[in-house]
């Protein structure tokens, strides 16, 4: 079975990061158990804890990665995320 690691990069106190977290967890919850959907896990990383992430994404948070590849910056479209997750092989 395919797996999808969703990495949400942000920082505490960021309202867009809070919105992204809610949206991502909602999409994952709706896809859980759906035929063809990968196994999914969500991890969060803070730019405050990682200088390299801060250098890369300071102006772009929140950033959502799927299996290490950037999927989206700032605002996440739920339909686009669903489509991307269902395409994970």
Backbone as CSV, one residue per row, in Angstrom:
resi,resn,N_x,N_y,N_z,CA_x,CA_y,CA_z,C_x,C_y,C_z
1,UNK,0.846,-1.186,0.000,0.000,0.000,0.000,0.891,1.249,0.000
2,UNK,0.451,2.269,-0.687,1.180,3.528,-0.762,1.086,4.271,0.569
3,UNK,2.092,5.084,0.825,2.075,5.911,2.034,2.345,7.359,1.662
4,UNK,1.754,8.248,2.431,1.943,9.682,2.222,2.291,10.320,3.556
5,UNK,3.477,10.888,3.635,3.865,11.664,4.804,3.634,13.126,4.468
6,UNK,2.720,13.733,5.201,2.422,15.151,5.001,3.183,15.933,6.069
7,UNK,4.045,16.819,5.626,4.835,17.631,6.539,4.344,19.067,6.436
8,UNK,3.873,19.580,7.555,3.385,20.951,7.617,4.454,21.790,8.310
9,UNK,4.994,22.748,7.579,6.045,23.610,8.104,5.431,24.962,8.426
10,UNK,5.625,25.410,9.648,5.057,26.680,10.086,5.742,27.166,11.335
11,UNK,4.984,27.866,12.166,5.498,28.314,13.461,4.309,28.602,14.370
12,UNK,4.547,28.555,15.666,3.481,28.869,16.622,2.988,30.305,16.437
13,UNK,1.690,30.494,16.622,1.110,31.827,16.536,0.798,32.296,15.131
14,UNK,0.998,31.453,14.157,0.737,31.797,12.755,-0.687,31.354,12.419
15,UNK,-1.584,32.313,12.177,-2.980,31.941,11.924,-3.147,31.161,10.624
16,UNK,-2.348,31.451,9.615,-2.423,30.669,8.378,-1.966,29.227,8.619
17,UNK,-0.993,29.054,9.517,-0.528,27.707,9.866,-1.627,26.944,10.595
18,UNK,-2.328,27.626,11.482,-3.451,26.997,12.187,-4.538,26.575,11.208
19,UNK,-4.842,27.447,10.255,-5.842,27.125,9.229,-5.395,25.923,8.399
20,UNK,-4.119,25.916,8.021,-3.587,24.815,7.210,-3.656,23.501,7.983
21,UNK,-3.306,23.516,9.249,-3.361,22.311,10.077,-4.777,21.750,10.112
22,UNK,-5.740,22.615,10.320,-7.141,22.193,10.381,-7.592,21.600,9.045
23,UNK,-7.234,22.245,7.959,-7.626,21.775,6.643,-6.982,20.431,6.322
24,UNK,-5.678,20.316,6.564,-4.962,19.074,6.261,-5.523,17.916,7.086
25,UNK,-5.723,18.121,8.373,-6.256,17.036,9.201,-7.670,16.663,8.766
26,UNK,-8.451,17.634,8.324,-9.791,17.357,7.828,-9.773,16.524,6.560
27,UNK,-8.896,16.863,5.632,-8.797,16.101,4.382,-8.317,14.678,4.676
28,UNK,-7.314,14.547,5.524,-6.813,13.220,5.878,-7.920,12.395,6.524
29,UNK,-8.672,12.998,7.413,-9.768,12.298,8.093,-10.818,11.822,7.081
30,UNK,-11.160,12.652,6.093,-12.186,12.252,5.123,-11.686,11.167,4.169
31,UNK,-10.374,11.121,3.923,-9.829,10.112,3.017,-9.500,8.802,3.718
32,UNK,-9.378,8.827,5.033,-9.014,7.628,5.783,-10.009,6.507,5.488
33,UNK,-9.490,5.398,5.002,-10.346,4.255,4.686,-10.935,4.285,3.294
34,UNK,-10.701,5.352,2.543,-11.200,5.447,1.175,-10.403,4.509,0.270
35,UNK,-11.077,3.684,-0.538,-10.347,2.805,-1.457,-9.410,3.625,-2.350
36,UNK,-8.171,3.172,-2.450,-7.190,3.850,-3.283,-6.412,4.933,-2.562
37,UNK,-6.840,5.306,-1.367,-6.119,6.327,-0.609,-4.900,5.705,0.060
38,UNK,-3.812,6.441,0.111,-2.618,5.907,0.772,-2.782,5.930,2.292
39,UNK,-1.895,5.223,2.970,-1.795,5.403,4.412,-1.176,6.782,4.609
40,UNK,-1.722,7.566,5.533,-1.279,8.953,5.683,-0.846,9.239,7.111
41,UNK,0.201,10.037,7.225,0.673,10.515,8.516,1.007,11.989,8.366
42,UNK,0.771,12.735,9.424,1.051,14.171,9.423,2.125,14.456,10.459
43,UNK,3.126,15.226,10.055,4.120,15.716,11.001,4.189,17.231,10.859
44,UNK,4.516,17.888,11.951,4.673,19.339,11.915,6.104,19.701,12.264
45,UNK,6.620,20.685,11.561,7.962,21.199,11.823,7.859,22.711,11.935
46,UNK,8.594,23.273,12.867,8.580,24.708,13.093,9.859,25.350,12.555
47,UNK,9.695,26.457,11.873,10.871,27.183,11.393,11.651,27.795,12.557
48,UNK,11.034,27.882,13.727,11.726,28.410,14.898,12.706,27.399,15.485
49,UNK,12.503,26.120,15.160,13.353,25.057,15.693,14.409,24.579,14.708
50,UNK,14.374,25.085,13.499,15.259,24.575,12.451,15.712,25.736,11.568
51,UNK,16.981,26.117,11.718,17.516,27.268,10.975,17.452,27.049,9.460
52,UNK,17.684,25.823,9.022,17.645,25.546,7.584,16.228,25.746,7.030
53,UNK,15.227,25.258,7.757,13.837,25.475,7.328,13.490,26.950,7.335
54,UNK,13.956,27.656,8.342,13.709,29.092,8.423,14.309,29.813,7.222
55,UNK,15.550,29.457,6.872,16.201,30.079,5.712,15.422,29.815,4.427
56,UNK,14.894,28.604,4.292,14.182,28.229,3.068,12.770,28.803,2.981
57,UNK,12.046,28.819,4.126,10.607,29.053,4.061,10.081,30.195,4.917
58,UNK,10.949,31.031,5.446,10.528,32.099,6.353,9.365,32.920,5.803
59,UNK,9.408,33.259,4.541,8.382,34.109,3.931,7.227,33.311,3.321
60,UNK,7.295,31.996,3.398,6.334,31.164,2.671,5.399,30.352,3.553
61,UNK,5.552,30.383,4.868,4.738,29.511,5.727,3.275,29.908,5.705
62,UNK,2.417,28.913,5.845,2.723,27.507,5.988,3.103,26.868,4.656
63,UNK,3.924,25.846,4.761,4.336,25.042,3.610,3.855,23.620,3.880
64,UNK,3.252,23.008,2.880,2.848,21.616,2.998,3.651,20.793,2.007
65,UNK,4.291,19.752,2.536,5.043,18.822,1.694,4.352,17.465,1.735
66,UNK,4.392,16.774,0.618,3.914,15.397,0.551,5.116,14.545,0.157
67,UNK,5.487,13.655,1.048,6.645,12.781,0.827,7.892,13.573,0.424
68,UNK,8.098,14.703,1.100,9.307,15.490,0.907,9.290,16.476,-0.243
69,UNK,8.204,16.526,-0.984,8.085,17.454,-2.111,7.058,18.527,-1.760
70,UNK,7.414,19.779,-2.008,6.496,20.875,-1.701,5.220,20.717,-2.520
71,UNK,4.102,20.722,-1.808,2.784,20.662,-2.449,2.191,22.060,-2.572
72,UNK,2.336,22.869,-1.525,1.682,24.180,-1.504,2.334,25.112,-0.493
73,UNK,2.192,26.401,-0.755,2.579,27.466,0.171,1.322,28.231,0.579
74,UNK,1.366,28.897,1.696,0.356,29.813,2.213,-1.013,29.172,2.432
75,UNK,-1.828,29.106,1.427,-3.178,28.547,1.578,-3.286,27.242,0.800
76,UNK,-3.917,26.272,1.423,-4.015,24.946,0.831,-5.429,24.725,0.311
77,UNK,-5.521,24.296,-0.920,-6.813,24.003,-1.537,-7.167,22.550,-1.213
78,UNK,-8.288,22.308,-0.546,-8.622,20.936,-0.141,-8.827,19.985,-1.316
79,UNK,-9.422,20.448,-2.398,-9.637,19.577,-3.553,-8.313,19.191,-4.202
80,UNK,-7.417,20.140,-4.309,-6.096,19.861,-4.888,-5.328,18.886,-3.995
81,UNK,-5.446,19.049,-2.674,-4.776,18.140,-1.753,-5.353,16.729,-1.868
82,UNK,-6.678,16.603,-1.900,-7.302,15.285,-2.058,-6.804,14.588,-3.330
83,UNK,-6.797,15.341,-4.420,-6.351,14.787,-5.697,-4.901,14.328,-5.610
84,UNK,-4.050,15.132,-4.990,-2.637,14.779,-4.865,-2.458,13.541,-4.001
85,UNK,-3.213,13.457,-2.915,-3.084,12.285,-2.039,-3.565,11.016,-2.717
86,UNK,-4.644,11.106,-3.471,-5.144,9.919,-4.176,-4.211,9.487,-5.306
87,UNK,-3.330,10.377,-5.746,-2.378,10.044,-6.803,-1.074,9.467,-6.268
88,UNK,-0.888,9.453,-4.938,0.335,8.915,-4.346,0.405,7.419,-4.627
89,UNK,1.522,7.013,-5.160,1.723,5.581,-5.496,2.734,4.970,-4.566
